[in-house]
Amino acid sequence: MTQVVSETGTKAWEGFTPGPWCDTIDVRDFIQRNYTPYLGDASFLAGATDKTMRIWEHLESKYLSVERQKRVYDVDCDTPADIDAFPAGYISDDDDVIVGLQTDVPLKRAMMPFGGWRMVETAIKEAGKEVNEDVKKIFTRYRKTHNDAVFDIYTPRIRAARSSHIVTGLPDAYGRGRIIGDYRRVALYGVDRLIEDKEAAKHAVGAQGFSEHWCRYREEHSEQIKALKKLKKLAEIYGYDISKPATTAKEAVQWTYFGYLASVKSQDGAAMSIGRLSPFFDSYFERDLAKGIITEEDAQEIIDNLVIKLRIVRFLRTIDYDQIFSGDPYWATWSDAGFGMDGRPLVTKTSFRLLQTLRNLGPAPEPNITIFWDPELPEGYKEFCANISIETSSIQYESDPQIRCKWGDDAAIACCVSPMQVGKQMQFFGARVNAAKALLYAINGGRDEVSGKLIVPDHQAVEGDGPLDFDDVWQKYEEMLDWVVGTYVEALNIIHYCHDRYAYEAVEMALHDSDIIRTMGCGIAGLSIVADSLAAIKYAKVTPIRDESGLIVDYKTEGDFPVYGNDDDRADDIAATVVHTVMDKIRAIPMYRDAIPTQSVLTITSNVVYGKATGSFPSGHKAGTPFAPGANPENAMDSHGMVASMMSVGKLDYNDALDGISLTNTITPEGLGRTKQEQVTNLVGILDAGFLMDER
């Protein structure tokens, strides 16, 4: 690693325990040496200050209420987005705690045409605005976009798979996302030091003859350095000098936010997570509280105001995009809690302050607060999490032991369930394949069960009108998956090659190590439908129903069969086999930039869209109806309760789904107990039991 001159941060670092982080860029080492685990309860917390509530109420009355009526509050149609493209903007005159907006007005959306002009133009018109013809001319005549390049390269089979919706949600017309910049570096080291580090890395790679790697490495580092200089300019627009390290807790939060703001100003990724911040921020808060520089009310106000900013991130997107993702999410995911490798909990007072924002400001989906759960977490914190979950339904939980074992104790979630080491790893995001639809293709010999079109040639359909044979269907399904997975990964390789060339995330990558781990985040949808349908074929009698053209469009299923999600090994083993089979096929294909292939079982938002494009199944799932989300049991098919479904999900091998496995459960507070304390105790017990099973 490049040496960092420790004198740079001498004043800013007063009171912190020194270590290797003083000489090299190593935020984790700083955290481990300086954070204070908190083992108490929530009694120390403060409510929202009057200033916070004035800002929030002004935002609600003047901006958010209007946006809800119009869908899009406003669009800047003249200025292509960039880190320093807009003048300073504020919510109100009181907005001076944590400052910075994506544009110059709250909720005004910016164009990001480097990903693709077609989506930008459609979104502008859908918002009721007029396209700037000069900008359009630039991005259709003079400047090639990521989307243009992708469709120049796409093969006929990719286009066929895309149009038939067997592969859906590919990031080929928008930013790929799932890259978590280590925004904490801006606060700990200052931008000048980060620039020096990147300059040194750029020149450290010698050219032993020409190579594409050498050229790309130097060019990308040059783009990162330019982005860091723009980041400094962004802060200057708001009256801040972030060239040097932050000296106070408020500055640490502001500096960190400027890094994140630069990212959401310049990229419209499908997930723009902010990372794992609480232990880092808490080190500054504890120092300033001990010095008497701030009070607990001040600390809460700072976190509340940061969360306000995260809640009003907006991207210019089409109605079709919103339908794919069931709304307008951007997943500003904030990961928290868990344990360090040394056995100390990473729960701090700021972990509580983050959850307190859901009381002070009210419930909200952003930032997507994700708790790394372990049954050994401090009891006071677990009870507070349960309280907030019951009150707001605004927290998600991940298995800390699983994540820590694979990705270390400074990992964070990008999007919903995708873990990565902050600042040391990025993902080539890849949407997912419709594994359920692939089963219907296998049965129909590559014909689409909705349109009747032949999408996958040279595949033998099931013959005859008799009951389906499990071994025959499984063999055909495996063969179909070879085509589907091969087409899918081919598309991902093309997309990410083009994205690096035409829509590179310079500032996000500037806040990473120069040599990083890359993963290719593949995924599947419709797992429970596949498992139940194969179980029906194996254990019951399934007779296909054909239309006049011979296409199988429905099924008559007679007899009982086991279903996934009820802790029944017969169905659960089929689900695990499907996940393993798909992952094995993914692993066999070379990845762009030697990325490590991973897989998620994830459809938290797009399960409705997948269902609309898919026909009927042997399991009884009807055409056009929504899929169950993620790794959930099929809708209304789980009859043994929440814990049984958690046990079924726990049988999926995490090594086959290192990009994450999602289980979404709904439970009413009354179903947890009669009193609030009973509800809290029982929810903690369910989480403990479920995550203990997950460690088996």
XYZ file of C-alpha atoms in Angstrom:
696
model
C 0.000 0.000 0.000
C 1.083 3.583 -0.608
C 2.503 5.347 2.424
C 0.449 8.166 3.927
C 2.322 10.951 5.708
C 0.860 10.892 9.196
C 1.682 14.569 9.854
C -1.173 15.451 7.497
C -3.718 14.422 10.077
C -1.860 15.307 13.279
C -4.358 17.905 14.549
C -7.413 16.168 13.146
C -6.353 12.883 14.738
C -5.659 14.192 18.236
C -7.206 11.883 20.819
C -7.345 8.852 18.535
C -5.311 5.701 19.128
C -2.613 5.535 16.429
C -1.777 2.481 14.369
C -1.059 1.394 10.813
C -4.013 3.531 9.679
C -1.822 6.590 10.291
C 0.655 5.483 7.642
C -1.538 3.691 5.116
C -5.119 4.140 3.998
C -6.810 1.655 6.288
C -10.176 2.756 7.686
C -10.876 -0.609 9.255
C -7.733 -0.391 11.379
C -8.794 3.085 12.534
C -12.208 1.777 13.553
C -10.880 -1.259 15.407
C -8.512 0.889 17.453
C -10.911 3.730 18.188
C -14.557 2.715 18.371
C -16.313 2.110 21.686
C -18.727 -0.849 21.851
C -21.973 0.070 23.563
C -23.645 -2.610 25.685
C -26.446 -0.528 27.172
C -29.991 0.314 26.199
C -31.714 3.186 24.374
C -32.298 5.388 27.409
C -29.535 7.865 26.439
C -31.153 8.839 23.116
C -32.451 12.302 22.266
C -35.475 13.288 20.250
C -35.450 15.465 17.169
C -34.397 19.076 17.657
C -36.681 21.947 16.702
C -34.381 22.771 13.789
C -34.551 19.206 12.471
C -38.341 19.222 12.595
C -38.565 22.607 10.865
C -36.416 21.286 8.016
C -38.366 18.033 7.777
C -41.770 19.727 7.897
C -40.700 22.287 5.276
C -39.480 19.476 3.036
C -42.773 17.634 3.472
C -45.077 20.597 2.862
C -43.231 22.227 -0.046
C -41.590 19.318 -1.853
C -42.550 15.765 -0.861
C -46.305 16.399 -0.958
C -45.992 17.892 -4.443
C -43.821 15.002 -5.632
C -46.416 12.474 -4.484
C -49.018 14.215 -6.625
C -46.821 14.601 -9.721
C -44.589 11.484 -9.394
C -41.598 13.650 -10.370
C -41.174 17.018 -8.639
C -38.968 18.574 -11.335
C -36.233 17.771 -13.851
C -33.227 19.794 -14.957
C -33.374 19.210 -18.721
C -30.394 21.385 -19.622
C -27.487 20.197 -17.470
C -25.974 16.718 -17.797
C -25.256 15.585 -14.251
C -21.771 15.637 -12.799
C -20.110 15.976 -9.422
C -19.763 19.750 -9.705
C -22.450 20.510 -12.295
C -24.896 22.379 -10.048
C -24.724 25.362 -7.697
C -25.360 24.907 -3.994
C -28.866 23.935 -2.993
C -30.633 23.879 0.379
C -33.935 22.597 1.714
C -34.634 25.779 3.679
C -32.897 28.585 5.542
C -32.470 26.215 8.509
C -30.638 23.635 6.385
C -27.108 24.123 7.702
C -26.371 20.994 9.763
C -25.417 18.575 6.975
C -25.573 20.284 3.583
C -25.655 19.218 -0.054
C -28.277 18.335 -2.663
C -28.020 16.398 -5.906
C -29.070 19.484 -7.856
C -29.845 23.043 -6.730
C -33.390 22.290 -5.538
C -34.655 19.412 -3.339
C -36.103 16.515 -5.335
C -35.181 18.055 -8.702
C -33.793 15.234 -10.801
C -30.779 15.469 -13.062
C -30.099 13.885 -16.444
C -27.459 11.159 -16.523
C -27.158 10.508 -20.262
C -23.839 8.649 -20.279
C -25.746 5.460 -19.456
C -28.094 5.902 -22.398
C -30.039 8.709 -24.029
C -33.215 6.781 -24.839
C -34.097 6.222 -21.177
C -33.312 9.857 -20.336
C -35.533 11.206 -23.117
C -38.394 8.897 -22.201
C -38.150 9.855 -18.525
C -38.099 13.576 -19.328
C -41.235 13.306 -21.461
C -43.004 11.133 -18.887
C -42.308 13.849 -16.326
C -44.084 16.349 -18.568
C -40.929 18.239 -19.515
C -39.328 19.113 -22.850
C -36.052 17.691 -24.102
C -33.180 20.089 -24.710
C -32.394 19.438 -28.372
C -28.778 20.561 -28.027
C -28.150 18.028 -25.264
C -29.926 15.358 -27.280
C -27.731 16.118 -30.277
C -24.576 15.683 -28.202
C -25.582 12.279 -26.833
C -27.056 10.891 -30.057
C -24.555 12.245 -32.566
C -21.236 13.062 -30.873
C -21.011 11.102 -27.632
C -21.536 7.346 -27.603
C -23.336 6.054 -24.533
C -23.127 2.833 -22.566
C -26.509 1.768 -23.941
C -25.417 2.401 -27.554
C -22.316 0.280 -27.098
C -24.190 -2.580 -25.451
C -26.709 -2.883 -28.264
C -23.944 -2.664 -30.859
C -22.487 -5.839 -29.343
C -25.565 -7.782 -28.239
C -26.076 -11.075 -30.059
C -29.437 -12.204 -31.490
C -29.927 -14.726 -28.683
C -29.393 -12.037 -26.027
C -31.973 -9.818 -27.709
C -34.392 -12.739 -27.855
C -33.881 -13.600 -24.180
C -34.277 -9.978 -23.199
C -37.467 -9.376 -25.190
C -39.089 -12.597 -23.964
C -38.303 -11.691 -20.326
C -36.416 -14.844 -19.485
C -33.688 -12.371 -18.535
C -35.053 -9.126 -17.083
C -33.714 -5.961 -15.477
C -30.283 -5.966 -17.107
C -28.366 -2.752 -16.361
C -27.859 -1.984 -20.030
C -29.577 1.413 -20.108
C -28.801 2.800 -16.637
C -25.969 2.749 -14.081
C -25.117 -0.685 -12.763
C -24.763 0.310 -9.086
C -23.700 -2.087 -6.322
C -20.431 -0.242 -5.824
C -19.891 1.099 -2.307
C -17.292 3.824 -2.217
C -15.439 3.995 1.079
C -16.809 7.452 1.762
C -15.235 7.421 5.222
C -11.828 7.942 3.589
C -12.751 11.507 2.708
C -13.223 12.327 6.391
C -10.283 10.386 7.802
C -7.621 11.415 5.302
C -8.864 14.398 3.302
C -9.028 14.491 -0.486
C -5.470 15.708 -1.079
C -4.049 12.573 0.503
C -6.393 10.385 -1.534
C -5.219 12.097 -4.711
C -1.582 11.520 -3.755
C -2.348 7.864 -3.146
C -3.967 7.464 -6.553
C -1.136 9.314 -8.285
C 1.389 6.987 -6.700
C -0.638 3.900 -7.650
C -0.997 5.109 -11.234
C 2.763 5.350 -11.694
C 3.619 2.221 -9.697
C 2.478 -0.101 -12.471
C 5.316 -0.240 -14.942
C 4.829 -0.910 -18.626
C 6.705 -4.025 -19.696
C 5.615 -3.590 -23.241
C 2.145 -2.491 -24.261
C -0.850 -4.202 -22.644
C -4.531 -3.401 -22.393
C -4.360 -3.811 -18.607
C -1.592 -1.231 -18.272
C -3.446 1.310 -20.412
C -6.758 0.785 -18.670
C -5.175 0.924 -15.215
C -3.540 4.275 -15.921
C -6.575 5.718 -17.657
C -8.954 4.685 -14.871
C -6.659 6.149 -12.249
C -6.525 9.394 -14.187
C -10.332 9.485 -14.209
C -10.383 8.791 -10.474
C -7.982 11.658 -9.808
C -10.118 14.042 -11.889
C -13.172 12.934 -9.926
C -11.442 13.586 -6.589
C -10.586 17.095 -7.745
C -14.236 17.634 -8.657
C -15.170 16.342 -5.199
C -13.070 19.107 -3.654
C -14.828 21.630 -5.882
C -18.233 20.273 -4.821
C -17.386 20.941 -1.189
C -16.091 24.416 -2.052
C -19.468 25.213 -3.643
C -20.935 24.721 -0.161
C -18.145 26.630 1.572
C -16.087 23.679 2.823
C -12.452 22.719 2.344
C -12.235 18.922 2.405
C -8.656 18.753 1.201
C -7.564 17.869 4.748
C -9.021 15.416 7.306
C -12.140 16.259 9.285
C -11.406 17.709 12.714
C -14.810 17.225 14.427
C -17.664 14.751 14.416
C -19.857 17.122 12.439
C -17.105 17.545 9.845
C -16.557 13.780 9.716
C -20.220 13.233 8.848
C -20.239 16.145 6.383
C -17.016 15.067 4.648
C -18.326 11.499 4.369
C -21.622 12.730 2.961
C -19.834 14.846 0.359
C -18.175 11.653 -0.905
C -21.541 9.928 -1.158
C -23.174 12.995 -2.690
C -20.543 13.073 -5.428
C -21.480 9.487 -6.265
C -25.236 10.053 -6.512
C -24.610 13.231 -8.518
C -22.658 11.327 -11.154
C -24.174 7.802 -11.295
C -27.732 6.456 -11.261
C -26.885 2.946 -10.181
C -29.590 0.436 -9.344
C -28.224 0.455 -5.786
C -26.260 3.357 -4.324
C -25.456 2.075 -0.847
C -23.606 4.282 1.627
C -21.771 1.496 3.483
C -21.006 0.800 7.134
C -20.668 4.066 8.989
C -21.768 3.875 12.627
C -18.547 2.690 14.340
C -16.560 5.188 12.270
C -18.809 8.139 13.084
C -19.092 7.045 16.701
C -15.338 7.322 17.205
C -15.646 11.035 16.423
C -18.823 11.496 18.465
C -17.296 9.874 21.547
C -14.213 12.060 21.255
C -16.252 15.274 20.859
C -18.687 14.345 23.617
C -15.765 13.722 25.991
C -14.323 17.121 25.104
C -17.665 18.854 25.622
C -17.740 20.069 22.017
C -21.198 18.561 21.400
C -24.135 17.206 23.378
C -26.194 14.091 22.744
C -28.846 16.330 21.186
C -26.211 17.644 18.767
C -25.091 14.127 17.850
C -28.660 13.026 17.130
C -29.320 16.176 15.133
C -26.311 15.451 12.908
C -27.451 11.887 12.215
C -31.066 12.974 11.690
C -29.992 15.557 9.140
C -27.755 13.117 7.311
C -30.675 10.689 7.065
C -32.901 13.469 5.722
C -30.409 13.948 2.897
C -30.330 10.221 2.194
C -34.120 10.090 2.056
C -34.336 12.677 -0.730
C -31.889 11.142 -3.194
C -33.665 10.918 -6.554
C -32.830 9.635 -10.036
C -34.471 10.370 -13.372
C -36.042 7.092 -14.372
C -38.830 5.832 -16.567
C -42.213 4.487 -15.572
C -41.124 1.095 -16.936
C -38.096 1.150 -14.613
C -40.362 1.956 -11.672
C -42.566 -0.998 -12.574
C -39.602 -3.377 -12.741
C -38.506 -2.334 -9.270
C -42.012 -1.770 -7.854
C -41.436 1.897 -7.136
C -38.435 4.171 -7.240
C -35.883 2.591 -4.889
C -32.220 3.527 -4.864
C -31.111 1.450 -1.884
C -28.983 3.911 0.049
C -28.282 0.923 2.278
C -26.645 1.637 5.647
C -25.235 -1.540 7.220
C -24.778 -1.740 10.965
C -23.980 -3.895 14.023
C -22.425 -7.366 13.824
C -19.148 -8.372 15.433
C -15.510 -7.673 14.780
C -13.066 -10.479 14.172
C -11.774 -9.935 17.710
C -15.156 -10.822 19.193
C -16.228 -7.318 20.194
C -19.683 -6.183 19.042
C -19.651 -3.398 16.465
C -22.726 -1.909 18.119
C -22.160 1.711 19.155
C -24.311 4.548 20.402
C -24.518 5.738 16.798
C -26.093 2.377 15.913
C -28.906 3.441 18.235
C -28.935 6.975 16.830
C -29.477 5.618 13.332
C -32.515 3.602 14.432
C -33.777 6.607 16.401
C -34.187 8.514 13.112
C -37.145 6.234 12.367
C -38.856 7.663 15.440
C -37.694 11.250 15.051
C -38.511 11.497 11.339
C -41.001 8.666 10.931
C -40.708 5.420 8.957
C -39.111 5.382 5.501
C -37.612 2.858 3.085
C -34.441 4.916 2.637
C -31.809 4.591 3.793
C -32.334 0.838 3.726
C -31.206 0.113 7.295
C -29.647 -3.348 7.418
C -28.694 -4.941 10.722
C -26.003 -7.628 10.789
C -27.686 -9.906 13.318
C -26.021 -12.350 15.645
C -27.765 -13.940 18.651
C -24.811 -12.778 20.766
C -25.414 -9.066 20.077
C -26.017 -6.962 23.214
C -29.501 -7.533 24.577
C -30.314 -3.820 24.841
C -29.579 -3.353 21.156
C -31.532 -6.430 20.074
C -34.566 -5.236 22.024
C -34.304 -1.754 20.516
C -34.106 -3.245 16.995
C -37.210 -5.308 17.713
C -39.028 -2.261 19.090
C -38.248 -0.197 15.999
C -39.156 -3.069 13.668
C -42.539 -3.440 15.340
C -43.172 0.306 15.225
C -41.964 1.049 11.702
C -41.383 -2.115 9.590
C -38.287 -0.311 8.318
C -35.372 -2.609 9.182
C -33.952 -5.640 7.419
C -31.693 -8.256 8.985
C -28.737 -10.213 7.604
C -26.663 -13.044 9.070
C -23.515 -11.505 10.530
C -21.673 -14.840 11.045
C -22.169 -15.787 7.395
C -21.073 -12.387 6.092
C -18.172 -12.031 8.517
C -16.890 -15.507 7.667
C -16.783 -14.785 3.925
C -16.243 -11.030 3.695
C -14.715 -9.899 6.991
C -15.907 -7.465 9.647
C -15.825 -4.305 7.525
C -18.311 -5.540 4.952
C -21.496 -3.783 3.950
C -24.565 -4.560 1.886
C -24.976 -3.145 -1.597
C -28.654 -3.094 -2.538
C -30.619 -5.641 -0.508
C -28.506 -8.674 0.294
C -25.200 -8.327 -1.585
C -22.215 -8.141 0.802
C -18.797 -6.776 -0.059
C -15.677 -5.496 1.674
C -15.938 -1.719 1.791
C -13.338 -0.012 -0.380
C -11.727 -3.282 -1.375
C -14.355 -4.929 -3.537
C -16.933 -4.002 -6.161
C -19.609 -5.895 -8.013
C -20.588 -6.110 -11.643
C -24.344 -6.082 -11.005
C -26.322 -8.438 -13.216
C -30.063 -8.515 -12.465
C -31.247 -12.142 -12.674
C -32.580 -14.926 -14.845
C -36.122 -16.162 -14.648
C -35.325 -19.684 -13.486
C -39.026 -20.500 -13.295
C -39.689 -19.490 -16.894
C -36.661 -21.566 -17.935
C -38.478 -24.650 -16.609
C -41.444 -23.902 -18.873
C -39.048 -23.390 -21.792
C -37.533 -26.800 -21.052
C -40.949 -28.438 -21.147
C -41.908 -26.593 -24.358
C -38.627 -27.123 -26.192
C -37.604 -23.470 -26.138
C -40.975 -21.979 -27.105
C -42.238 -19.121 -24.993
C -45.353 -20.213 -23.123
C -46.904 -16.738 -23.423
C -46.117 -15.666 -26.994
C -45.590 -19.083 -28.539
C -42.413 -17.861 -30.233
C -39.402 -20.154 -30.526
C -36.751 -18.416 -28.412
C -34.309 -21.281 -27.858
C -33.773 -23.422 -30.961
C -32.644 -27.042 -31.103
C -34.247 -28.185 -27.860
C -36.566 -31.175 -27.679
C -39.956 -30.507 -26.093
C -41.815 -32.942 -23.865
C -43.739 -35.332 -26.109
C -47.158 -36.852 -25.676
C -50.110 -36.001 -23.475
C -49.309 -38.339 -20.600
C -48.036 -37.360 -17.142
C -44.685 -35.601 -17.005
C -41.694 -37.742 -16.061
C -39.398 -36.150 -13.479
C -36.114 -37.500 -14.872
C -37.033 -36.415 -18.412
C -38.053 -32.931 -17.294
C -34.971 -32.503 -15.117
C -32.662 -33.462 -17.980
C -34.402 -31.002 -20.302
C -34.262 -28.314 -17.606
C -30.514 -28.744 -17.156
C -29.993 -28.484 -20.918
C -32.166 -25.369 -21.068
C -30.222 -23.814 -18.202
C -27.026 -24.239 -20.236
C -28.509 -21.946 -22.875
C -30.173 -19.517 -20.480
C -27.175 -19.129 -18.165
C -24.756 -18.891 -21.077
C -26.840 -16.163 -22.713
C -27.238 -14.321 -19.411
C -23.535 -14.276 -18.559
C -22.654 -13.294 -22.120
C -24.932 -10.284 -21.720
C -23.355 -9.381 -18.375
C -19.836 -9.516 -19.783
C -20.881 -7.204 -22.615
C -22.690 -4.793 -20.309
C -19.790 -4.363 -17.920
C -17.206 -4.046 -20.665
C -19.284 -1.194 -22.093
C -20.022 0.367 -18.719
C -16.335 0.600 -17.871
C -15.709 2.315 -21.209
C -18.628 4.738 -21.374
C -20.072 5.243 -17.873
C -17.197 4.562 -15.480
C -17.870 5.275 -11.781
C -14.768 7.400 -11.288
C -15.457 8.893 -7.866
C -16.778 5.648 -6.380
C -13.719 3.770 -7.589
C -11.452 6.587 -6.376
C -12.670 5.667 -2.893
C -11.443 2.079 -3.294
C -8.033 0.490 -3.124
C -6.277 0.549 -6.476
C -6.233 -3.241 -6.709
C -9.633 -4.636 -5.839
C -11.717 -7.793 -5.821
C -14.388 -7.871 -8.521
C -17.435 -10.117 -8.361
C -20.053 -10.783 -11.030
C -23.392 -10.604 -9.258
C -25.659 -13.087 -11.013
C -29.044 -14.099 -9.679
C -32.152 -16.205 -10.112
C -35.856 -15.534 -9.717
C -38.740 -17.919 -9.160
C -36.948 -20.495 -7.014
C -39.993 -21.577 -5.007
C -42.073 -22.072 -8.168
C -39.385 -24.277 -9.709
C -38.997 -26.322 -6.521
C -42.735 -26.810 -6.063
C -43.299 -27.632 -9.742
C -40.516 -30.207 -9.826
C -41.829 -31.660 -6.561
C -45.288 -31.906 -8.107
C -43.879 -33.734 -11.135
C -41.893 -36.091 -8.887
C -44.434 -36.851 -6.155
C -47.837 -36.233 -7.786
C -49.338 -36.724 -11.256
C -48.918 -33.746 -13.595
C -50.574 -33.834 -17.020
C -49.803 -31.065 -19.531
C -52.585 -29.114 -21.234
C -51.853 -27.943 -24.776
C -53.381 -25.244 -26.967
C -54.306 -25.762 -30.612
C -50.669 -25.262 -31.696
C -49.384 -27.962 -29.335
C -47.877 -25.459 -26.877
C -48.208 -26.523 -23.240
C -50.009 -23.634 -21.540
C -51.313 -25.206 -18.336
C -51.169 -28.341 -16.186
C -53.550 -30.663 -14.395
C -51.972 -31.762 -11.125
C -53.491 -34.637 -9.167
C -52.379 -35.822 -5.738
C -50.379 -34.315 -2.919
C -46.807 -33.158 -3.177
C -44.354 -31.472 -0.774
C -43.787 -27.755 -1.140
C -40.725 -25.677 -0.380
C -40.757 -23.495 2.715
C -42.237 -25.918 5.239
C -39.027 -27.607 6.413
C -39.746 -30.655 4.227
C -36.476 -32.049 2.897
C -38.122 -33.493 -0.202
C -38.977 -30.051 -1.595
C -36.189 -28.121 0.101
C -33.533 -30.406 -1.383
C -34.904 -29.725 -4.861
C -34.618 -25.990 -4.239
C -31.031 -26.370 -3.018
C -30.199 -28.507 -6.074
C -31.581 -25.866 -8.442
C -29.488 -23.127 -6.798
C -26.380 -25.320 -6.917
C -26.977 -26.351 -10.531
C -27.372 -22.785 -11.768
C -24.310 -21.657 -9.840
C -22.208 -24.500 -11.248
C -23.151 -23.441 -14.766
C -22.270 -19.815 -13.979
C -18.887 -20.823 -12.546
C -17.995 -22.641 -15.762
C -18.103 -19.449 -17.867
C -15.173 -16.967 -18.048
C -16.040 -13.595 -16.508
C -15.132 -10.087 -17.629
C -11.973 -8.845 -15.864
C -11.658 -12.236 -14.162
C -14.508 -11.388 -11.822
C -15.492 -13.962 -9.213
C -18.990 -15.241 -10.053
C -21.583 -15.067 -7.289
C -25.325 -15.622 -7.189
C -28.267 -14.175 -5.314
C -31.712 -15.577 -4.692
C -33.421 -12.243 -4.857
C -36.567 -10.655 -6.279
C -37.622 -8.286 -3.528
C -39.112 -5.751 -5.931
C -39.318 -7.297 -9.412
C -41.302 -10.409 -8.524
C -44.500 -8.790 -9.815
C -42.977 -8.009 -13.210
C -41.505 -11.497 -13.536
C -44.907 -13.005 -12.823
C -46.653 -10.899 -15.470
C -44.319 -12.268 -18.162
C -44.625 -15.922 -17.173
C -47.188 -18.679 -17.737
C -48.785 -21.335 -15.540
C -46.867 -24.055 -13.665
C -47.337 -27.645 -12.476
C -47.307 -26.298 -8.917
C -50.596 -24.507 -9.530
C -49.047 -21.053 -9.920
C -51.213 -19.262 -12.481
C -50.045 -17.268 -15.489
C -49.446 -13.576 -14.949
C -49.513 -13.709 -11.145
C -46.645 -12.419 -8.993
C -43.730 -14.603 -7.964
C -42.933 -14.926 -4.298
C -40.089 -12.575 -3.390
C -36.526 -13.832 -3.110
C -36.105 -17.252 -1.520
C -39.591 -17.108 -0.001
C -41.968 -20.047 -0.154
C -44.525 -19.750 -2.946
C -47.362 -17.381 -2.059
C -49.815 -19.035 0.382
C -47.957 -22.376 0.218
C -46.134 -22.154 3.563
C -48.353 -23.760 6.184
C -45.884 -24.427 9.013
C -45.059 -20.888 10.075
C -42.234 -18.405 9.925
C -39.580 -20.521 11.643
C -40.189 -23.444 9.274
C -39.696 -21.152 6.275
C -36.449 -19.883 7.810
C -35.286 -23.476 8.224
C -36.038 -24.214 4.558
C -34.082 -21.179 3.433
C -31.244 -22.213 5.732
C -30.813 -25.397 3.677
C -29.687 -23.388 0.656
C -25.879 -23.504 0.541
C -24.490 -20.007 1.069
C -21.464 -21.001 -1.020
C -23.859 -21.283 -3.967
C -25.381 -17.869 -3.270
C -22.599 -15.633 -1.962
C -24.386 -12.607 -3.370
C -27.111 -13.142 -0.813
C -30.361 -14.961 -0.101
C -33.501 -12.981 0.647
C -36.411 -14.088 2.823
C -39.229 -11.587 3.330
C -41.651 -12.310 6.176
C -44.738 -10.380 7.197
C -46.060 -10.586 10.700
C -48.433 -8.286 12.565
C -47.372 -7.030 16.001
C -50.462 -8.666 17.513
C -49.243 -11.995 16.189
C -46.127 -11.661 18.314
C -47.891 -11.178 21.641
C -50.467 -9.260 23.621
C -48.154 -6.701 25.214
C -45.363 -4.676 23.688
C -42.782 -6.467 25.820
C -44.080 -9.867 24.734
C -43.875 -8.749 21.121
C -40.309 -7.543 21.511
C -39.199 -10.669 23.347
C -40.803 -12.984 20.809
C -39.418 -11.131 17.784
C -35.914 -11.266 19.256
C -36.432 -14.973 19.864
C -37.543 -15.593 16.278
C -34.538 -13.706 14.890
C -32.144 -15.526 17.195
C -33.612 -18.914 16.275
C -33.672 -18.186 12.568
C -30.098 -16.984 12.392
C -28.864 -19.840 14.566
C -30.381 -22.206 11.985
C -28.679 -20.223 9.264
C -25.298 -21.041 10.841
C -25.849 -24.806 10.672
